[in-house]
CSV table of C-alpha atoms in Angstrom, one decimal:
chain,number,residue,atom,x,y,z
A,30,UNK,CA,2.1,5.3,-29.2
A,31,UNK,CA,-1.2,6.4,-28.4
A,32,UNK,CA,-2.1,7.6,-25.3
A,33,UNK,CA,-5.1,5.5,-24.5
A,34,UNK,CA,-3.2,2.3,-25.8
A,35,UNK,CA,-0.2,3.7,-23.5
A,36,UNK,CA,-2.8,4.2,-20.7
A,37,UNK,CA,-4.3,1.0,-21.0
A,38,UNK,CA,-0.9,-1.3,-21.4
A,39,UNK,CA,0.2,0.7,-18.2
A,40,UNK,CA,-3.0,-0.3,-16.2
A,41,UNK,CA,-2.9,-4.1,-17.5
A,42,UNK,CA,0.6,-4.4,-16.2
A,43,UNK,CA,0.4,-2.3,-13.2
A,44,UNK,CA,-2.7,-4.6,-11.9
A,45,UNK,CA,-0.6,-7.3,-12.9
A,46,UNK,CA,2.6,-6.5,-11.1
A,47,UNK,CA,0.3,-5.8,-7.5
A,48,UNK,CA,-1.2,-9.3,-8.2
A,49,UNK,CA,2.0,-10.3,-6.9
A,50,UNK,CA,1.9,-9.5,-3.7
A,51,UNK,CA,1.2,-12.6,-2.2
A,52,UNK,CA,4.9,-14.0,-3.5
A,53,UNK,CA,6.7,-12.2,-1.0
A,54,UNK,CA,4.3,-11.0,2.0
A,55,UNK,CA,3.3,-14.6,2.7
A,56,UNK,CA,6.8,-15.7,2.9
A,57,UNK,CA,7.5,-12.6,5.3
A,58,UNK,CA,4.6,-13.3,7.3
A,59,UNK,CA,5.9,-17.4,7.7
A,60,UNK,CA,8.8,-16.0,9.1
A,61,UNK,CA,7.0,-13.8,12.0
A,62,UNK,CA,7.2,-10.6,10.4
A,63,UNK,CA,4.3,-8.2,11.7
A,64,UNK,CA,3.0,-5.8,9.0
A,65,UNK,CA,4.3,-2.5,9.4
A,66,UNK,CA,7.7,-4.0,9.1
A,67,UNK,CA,6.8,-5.7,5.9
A,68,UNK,CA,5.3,-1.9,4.1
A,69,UNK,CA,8.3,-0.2,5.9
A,70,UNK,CA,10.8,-2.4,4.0
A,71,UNK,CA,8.5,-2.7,1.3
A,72,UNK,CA,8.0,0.8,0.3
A,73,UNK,CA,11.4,2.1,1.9
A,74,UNK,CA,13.6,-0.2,-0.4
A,75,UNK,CA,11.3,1.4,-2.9
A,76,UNK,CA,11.7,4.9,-2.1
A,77,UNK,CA,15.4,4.6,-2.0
A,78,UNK,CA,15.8,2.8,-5.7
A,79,UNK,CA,13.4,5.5,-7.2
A,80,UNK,CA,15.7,8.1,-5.7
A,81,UNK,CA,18.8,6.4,-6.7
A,82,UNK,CA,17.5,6.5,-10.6
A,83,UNK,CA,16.5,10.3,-9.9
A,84,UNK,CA,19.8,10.8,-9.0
A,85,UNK,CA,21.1,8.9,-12.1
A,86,UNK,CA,18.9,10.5,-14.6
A,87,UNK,CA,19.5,13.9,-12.8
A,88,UNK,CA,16.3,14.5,-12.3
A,89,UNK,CA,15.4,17.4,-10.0
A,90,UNK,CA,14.2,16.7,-6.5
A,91,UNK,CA,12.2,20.4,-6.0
A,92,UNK,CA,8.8,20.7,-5.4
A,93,UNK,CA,6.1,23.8,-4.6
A,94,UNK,CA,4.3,24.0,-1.8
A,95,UNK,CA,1.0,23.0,-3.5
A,96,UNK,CA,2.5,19.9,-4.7
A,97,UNK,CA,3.8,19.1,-1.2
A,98,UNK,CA,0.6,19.0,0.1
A,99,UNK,CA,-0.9,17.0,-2.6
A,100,UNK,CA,1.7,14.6,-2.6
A,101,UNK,CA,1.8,14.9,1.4
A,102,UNK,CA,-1.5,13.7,1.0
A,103,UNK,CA,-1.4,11.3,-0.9
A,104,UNK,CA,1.2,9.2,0.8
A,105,UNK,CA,-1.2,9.4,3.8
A,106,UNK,CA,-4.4,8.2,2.1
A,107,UNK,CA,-1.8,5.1,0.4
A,108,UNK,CA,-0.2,4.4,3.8
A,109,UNK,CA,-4.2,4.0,5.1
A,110,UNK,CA,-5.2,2.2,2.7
A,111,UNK,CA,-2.2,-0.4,3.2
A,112,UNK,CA,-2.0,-0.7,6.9
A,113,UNK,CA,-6.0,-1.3,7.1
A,114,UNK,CA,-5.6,-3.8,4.5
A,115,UNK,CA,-2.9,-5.8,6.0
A,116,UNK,CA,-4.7,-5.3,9.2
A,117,UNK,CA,-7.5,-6.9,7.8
A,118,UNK,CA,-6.2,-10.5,7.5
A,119,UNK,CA,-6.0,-10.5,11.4
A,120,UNK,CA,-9.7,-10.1,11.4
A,121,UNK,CA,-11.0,-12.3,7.8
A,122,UNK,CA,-9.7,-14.4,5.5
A,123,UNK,CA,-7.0,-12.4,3.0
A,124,UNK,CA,-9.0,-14.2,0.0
A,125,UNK,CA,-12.5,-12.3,1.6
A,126,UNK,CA,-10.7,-9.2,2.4
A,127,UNK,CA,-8.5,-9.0,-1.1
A,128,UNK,CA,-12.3,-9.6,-2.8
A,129,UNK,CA,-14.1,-6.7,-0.8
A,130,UNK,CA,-11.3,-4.6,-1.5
A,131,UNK,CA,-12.1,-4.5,-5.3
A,132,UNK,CA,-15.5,-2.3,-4.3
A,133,UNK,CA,-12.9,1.0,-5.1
A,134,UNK,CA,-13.4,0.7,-9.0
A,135,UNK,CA,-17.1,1.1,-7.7
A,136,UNK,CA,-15.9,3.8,-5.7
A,137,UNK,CA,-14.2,5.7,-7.9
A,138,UNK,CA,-16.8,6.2,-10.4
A,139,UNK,CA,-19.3,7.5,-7.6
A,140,UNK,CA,-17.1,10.1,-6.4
A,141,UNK,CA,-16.4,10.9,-10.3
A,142,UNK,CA,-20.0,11.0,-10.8
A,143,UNK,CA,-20.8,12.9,-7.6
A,144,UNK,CA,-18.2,15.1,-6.6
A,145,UNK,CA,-17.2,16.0,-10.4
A,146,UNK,CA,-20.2,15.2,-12.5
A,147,UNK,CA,-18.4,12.8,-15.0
A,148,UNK,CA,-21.0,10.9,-17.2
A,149,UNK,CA,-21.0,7.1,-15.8
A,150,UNK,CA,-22.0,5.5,-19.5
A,151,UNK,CA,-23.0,2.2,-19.8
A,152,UNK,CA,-19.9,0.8,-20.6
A,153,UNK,CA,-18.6,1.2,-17.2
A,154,UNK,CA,-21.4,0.6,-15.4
A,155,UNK,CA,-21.4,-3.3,-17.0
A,156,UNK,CA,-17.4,-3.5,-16.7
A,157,UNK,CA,-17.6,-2.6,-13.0
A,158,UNK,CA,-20.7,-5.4,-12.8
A,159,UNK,CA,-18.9,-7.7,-14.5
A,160,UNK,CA,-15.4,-7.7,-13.0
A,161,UNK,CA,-16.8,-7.1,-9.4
A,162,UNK,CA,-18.9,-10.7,-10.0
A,163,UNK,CA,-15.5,-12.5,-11.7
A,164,UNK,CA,-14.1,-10.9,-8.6
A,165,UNK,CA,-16.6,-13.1,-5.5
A,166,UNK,CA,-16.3,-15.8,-8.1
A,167,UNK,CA,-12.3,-16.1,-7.7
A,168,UNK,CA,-13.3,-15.8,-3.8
A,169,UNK,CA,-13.8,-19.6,-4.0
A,170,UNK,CA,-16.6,-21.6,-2.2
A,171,UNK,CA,-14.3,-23.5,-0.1
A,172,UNK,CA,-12.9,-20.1,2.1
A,173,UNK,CA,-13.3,-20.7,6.0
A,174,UNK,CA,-12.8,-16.7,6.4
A,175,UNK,CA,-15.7,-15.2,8.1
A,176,UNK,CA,-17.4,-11.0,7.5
A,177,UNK,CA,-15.7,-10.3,11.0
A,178,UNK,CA,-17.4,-6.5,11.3
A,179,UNK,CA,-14.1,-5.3,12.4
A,180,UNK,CA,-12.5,-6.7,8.8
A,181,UNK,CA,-15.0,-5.1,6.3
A,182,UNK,CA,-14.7,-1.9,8.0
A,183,UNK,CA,-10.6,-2.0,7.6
A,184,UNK,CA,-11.3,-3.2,4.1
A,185,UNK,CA,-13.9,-0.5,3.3
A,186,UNK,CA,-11.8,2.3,4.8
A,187,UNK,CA,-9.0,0.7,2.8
A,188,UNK,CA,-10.6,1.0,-0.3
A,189,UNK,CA,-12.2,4.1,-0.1
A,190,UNK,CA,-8.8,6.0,0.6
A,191,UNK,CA,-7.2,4.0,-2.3
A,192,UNK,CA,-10.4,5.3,-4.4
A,193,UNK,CA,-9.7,8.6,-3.3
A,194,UNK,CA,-5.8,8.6,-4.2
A,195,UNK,CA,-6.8,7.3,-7.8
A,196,UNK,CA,-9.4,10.3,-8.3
A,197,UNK,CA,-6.1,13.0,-6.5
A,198,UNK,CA,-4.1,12.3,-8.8
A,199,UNK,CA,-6.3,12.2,-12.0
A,200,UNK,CA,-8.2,15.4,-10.8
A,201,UNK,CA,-5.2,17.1,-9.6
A,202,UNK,CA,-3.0,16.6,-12.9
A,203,UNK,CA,0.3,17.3,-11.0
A,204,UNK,CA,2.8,18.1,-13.6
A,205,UNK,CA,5.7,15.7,-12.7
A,206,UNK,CA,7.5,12.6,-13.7
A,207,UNK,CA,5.6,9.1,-12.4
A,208,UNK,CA,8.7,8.7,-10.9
A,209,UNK,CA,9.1,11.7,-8.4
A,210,UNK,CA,5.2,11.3,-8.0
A,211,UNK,CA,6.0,7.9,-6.8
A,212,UNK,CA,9.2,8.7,-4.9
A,213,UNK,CA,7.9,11.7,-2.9
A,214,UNK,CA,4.4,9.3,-2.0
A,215,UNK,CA,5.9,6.6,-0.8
A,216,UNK,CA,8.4,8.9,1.4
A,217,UNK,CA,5.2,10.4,3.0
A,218,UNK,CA,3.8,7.0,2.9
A,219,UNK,CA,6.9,5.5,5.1
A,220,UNK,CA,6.7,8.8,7.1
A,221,UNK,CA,3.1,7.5,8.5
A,222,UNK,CA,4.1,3.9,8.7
A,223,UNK,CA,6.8,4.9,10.8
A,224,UNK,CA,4.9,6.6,13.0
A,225,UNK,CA,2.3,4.5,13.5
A,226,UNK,CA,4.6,1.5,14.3
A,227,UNK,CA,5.6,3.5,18.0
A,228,UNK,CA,2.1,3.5,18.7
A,229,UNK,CA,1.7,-0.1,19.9
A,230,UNK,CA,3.5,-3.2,20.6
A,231,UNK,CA,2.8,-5.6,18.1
A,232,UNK,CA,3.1,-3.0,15.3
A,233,UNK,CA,7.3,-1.7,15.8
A,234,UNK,CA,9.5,-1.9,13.3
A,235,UNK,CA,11.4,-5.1,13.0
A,236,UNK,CA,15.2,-6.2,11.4
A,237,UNK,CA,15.5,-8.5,8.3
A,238,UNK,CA,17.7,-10.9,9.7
A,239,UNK,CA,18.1,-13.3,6.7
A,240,UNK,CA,18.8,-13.0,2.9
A,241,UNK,CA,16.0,-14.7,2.1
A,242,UNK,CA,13.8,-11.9,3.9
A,243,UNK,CA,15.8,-9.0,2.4
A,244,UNK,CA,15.0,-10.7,-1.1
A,245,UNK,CA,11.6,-11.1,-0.6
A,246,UNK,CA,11.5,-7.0,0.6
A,247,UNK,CA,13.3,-6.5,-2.4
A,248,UNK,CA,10.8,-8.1,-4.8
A,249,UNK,CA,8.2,-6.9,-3.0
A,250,UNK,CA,9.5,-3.5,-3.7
A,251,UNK,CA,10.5,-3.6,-7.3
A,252,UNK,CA,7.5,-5.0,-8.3
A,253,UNK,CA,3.9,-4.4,-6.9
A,254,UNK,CA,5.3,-1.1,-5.1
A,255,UNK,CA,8.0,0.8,-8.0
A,256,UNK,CA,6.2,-1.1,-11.1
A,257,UNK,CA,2.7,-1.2,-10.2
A,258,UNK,CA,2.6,2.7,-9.0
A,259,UNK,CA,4.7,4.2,-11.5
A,260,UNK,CA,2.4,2.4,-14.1
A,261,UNK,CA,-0.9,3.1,-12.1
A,262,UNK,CA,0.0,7.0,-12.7
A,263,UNK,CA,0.7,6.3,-16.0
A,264,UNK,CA,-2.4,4.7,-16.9
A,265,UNK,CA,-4.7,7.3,-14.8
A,266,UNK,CA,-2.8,10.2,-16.7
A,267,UNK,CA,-3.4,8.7,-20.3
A,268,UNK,CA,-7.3,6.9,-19.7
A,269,UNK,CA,-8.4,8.2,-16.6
A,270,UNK,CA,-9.1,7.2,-12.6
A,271,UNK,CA,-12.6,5.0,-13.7
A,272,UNK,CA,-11.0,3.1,-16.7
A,273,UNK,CA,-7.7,2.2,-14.6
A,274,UNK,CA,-9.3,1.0,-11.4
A,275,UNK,CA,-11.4,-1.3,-13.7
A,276,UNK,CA,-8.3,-2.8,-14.9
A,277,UNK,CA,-7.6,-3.4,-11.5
A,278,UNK,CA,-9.6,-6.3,-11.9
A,279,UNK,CA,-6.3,-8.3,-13.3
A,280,UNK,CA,-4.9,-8.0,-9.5
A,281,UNK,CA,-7.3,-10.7,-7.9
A,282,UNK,CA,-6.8,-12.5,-11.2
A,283,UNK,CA,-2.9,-12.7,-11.0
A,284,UNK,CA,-3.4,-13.8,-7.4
A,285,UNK,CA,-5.6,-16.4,-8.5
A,286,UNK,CA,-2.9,-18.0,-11.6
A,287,UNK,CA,-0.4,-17.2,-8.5
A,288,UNK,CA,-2.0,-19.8,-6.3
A,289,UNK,CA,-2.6,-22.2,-9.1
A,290,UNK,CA,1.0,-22.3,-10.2
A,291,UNK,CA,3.4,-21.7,-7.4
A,292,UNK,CA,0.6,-22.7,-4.5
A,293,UNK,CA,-0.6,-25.5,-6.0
A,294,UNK,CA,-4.3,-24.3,-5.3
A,295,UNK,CA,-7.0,-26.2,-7.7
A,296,UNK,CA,-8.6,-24.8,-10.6
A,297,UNK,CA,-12.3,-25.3,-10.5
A,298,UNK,CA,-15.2,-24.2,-12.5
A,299,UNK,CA,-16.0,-21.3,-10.0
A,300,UNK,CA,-12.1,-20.0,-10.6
A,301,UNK,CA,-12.8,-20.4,-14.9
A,302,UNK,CA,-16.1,-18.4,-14.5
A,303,UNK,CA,-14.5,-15.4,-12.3
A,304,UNK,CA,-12.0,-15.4,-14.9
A,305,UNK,CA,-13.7,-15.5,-17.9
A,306,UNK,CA,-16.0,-12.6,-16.3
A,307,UNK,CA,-12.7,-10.6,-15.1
A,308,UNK,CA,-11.6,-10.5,-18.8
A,309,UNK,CA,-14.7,-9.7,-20.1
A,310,UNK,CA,-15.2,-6.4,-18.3
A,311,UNK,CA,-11.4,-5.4,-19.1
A,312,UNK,CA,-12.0,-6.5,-22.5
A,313,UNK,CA,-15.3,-4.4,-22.2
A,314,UNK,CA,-13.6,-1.0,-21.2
A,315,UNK,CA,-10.8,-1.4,-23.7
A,316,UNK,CA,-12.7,-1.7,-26.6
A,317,UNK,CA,-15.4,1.1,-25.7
A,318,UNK,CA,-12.3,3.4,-24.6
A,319,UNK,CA,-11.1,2.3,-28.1
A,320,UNK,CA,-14.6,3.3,-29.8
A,321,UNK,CA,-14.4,6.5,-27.7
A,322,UNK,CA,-11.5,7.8,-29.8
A,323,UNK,CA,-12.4,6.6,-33.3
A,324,UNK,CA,-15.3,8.9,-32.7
A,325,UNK,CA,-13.5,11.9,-31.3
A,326,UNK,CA,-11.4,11.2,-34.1
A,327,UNK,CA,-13.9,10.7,-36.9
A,328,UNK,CA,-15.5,14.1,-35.7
């Protein structure tokens, strides 16, 4: 298969499969679960099935010292960026905070543009413009949420250290499998959660005490943590850390169909326009990725 068709199937589903969050936190969080105990179990259960199929596939669990600390930092800019998400629907409405977030495909290209001095063509300046509008469109008119200061900083901070990981890992081209990528960032990514979760109160760990909760964890692990990364590192290795945060855009979307089918939330006009402008900007990127190559190609 082609690389950037590889790249871009992997970013489609990855945004996809972390659309689904909602499905299992909001069950969690019915039950009086407080959020460091939902990313511990969350990205613990995770940890521990990617290094179950390491051990399966005999896959080697070494790494250098320069890839400790790039994948040491990485779990800590991915454990930042969750906890001041999650903390962020204490302060706004998730549907406000969840739309703000999508500013790190903006991001992204600005520190590619400045820090690196990639060329930021026209195509991605309209796909970013495009999805970020289908984006406050899905936001819906009917939202009681308020811009609490407190919540856009958590949601900025948020996405600019999940900007940053996206740009780590494109720029530092470690040379390992997704999986141990994954594996060793989540186990540094646990590592902070952990620690953090002694600091107050409200925030230590708590015990699953049901099935139903271990399931959710479960899902919640499988899918938008072990699919949804694994794929993300795909996708950024094959088309690049601008190309796959655009396609990022299908994470709000999912949320959206997510409401509409399992919540029961209404499908207006507002919801069909953020939609059809969503799939216009991924649509956008996909065919002038596609362009790209039949020129490098051609020459």
């Amino acid at each position: 298969m082609n690389s950037k068709v590889k790249g871009t199937i992997a970013g489609v589903v990855a945004a996809v499969c972390y659309g689904t969050n909602p499905l299992g936190a909001k069950f969690l969080y019915a039950d009086g679960i407080n959020t460091n105990t939902v990313l511990a179990h969350r990205f613990g259960i995770a940890m521990i099935i990617l290094g179950i199929i390491m051990l399966i596939r005999k896959m080697s669990f070494k790494i250098t010292k320069r890839e400790l600390g790039i994948l040491a930092s990485l779990g800590v800019l991915f454990a930042v960026s969750s906890m001041t998400l999650y903390s962020s629907f204490l302060h706004m409405d998730a549907g406000i905070a969840s739309t703000l977030l999508f500013v790190y495909p903006m991001m992204v290209a600005l520190i590619m543009t400045i820090c690196f001095k990639e060329k930021l063509t026209w195509v991605t300046v309209v796909s970013i413009l495009l999805a970020f509008a289908g984006v406050f469109l899905l936001n819906g008119a009917n939202s009681e949420g308020t811009l609490n200061a407190i919540g856009v900083i958590l949601v900025m901070v948020s996405s600019l250290t999940y900007a940053v990981y996206i740009v780590i890992i494109n720029r530092t081209q470690i040379k390992m499998p997704s999986i141990k990528l994954t594996f060793y960032v989540l186990l540094f990514c646990v590592s902070c959660i952990i620690i953090h979760s002694f600091f107050r109160p409200e925030t230590h760990l708590m015990l699953l005490t049901t099935p139903r909760q271990y399931g959710f964890a479960l899902m919640l692990a499988i899918v938008p943590s072990i699919m949804a990364l694994v794929l993300m590192a795909v996708s950024i290795r094959n088309i690049g850390s601008t190309p796959s945060a655009i396609l990022g855009a299908l994470e709000p979307l999912t949320a959206v169909m997510i409401g509409i089918f399992v919540f029961k939330e209404a499908f207006t006009l507002r919801l069909a326009g953020g939609i059809v402008l969503i799939l216009s900007g991924v649509l956008l990127i996909i065919l002038g990725k596609k362009s790209n190559s039949s020129q490098q190609n051609s020459n």
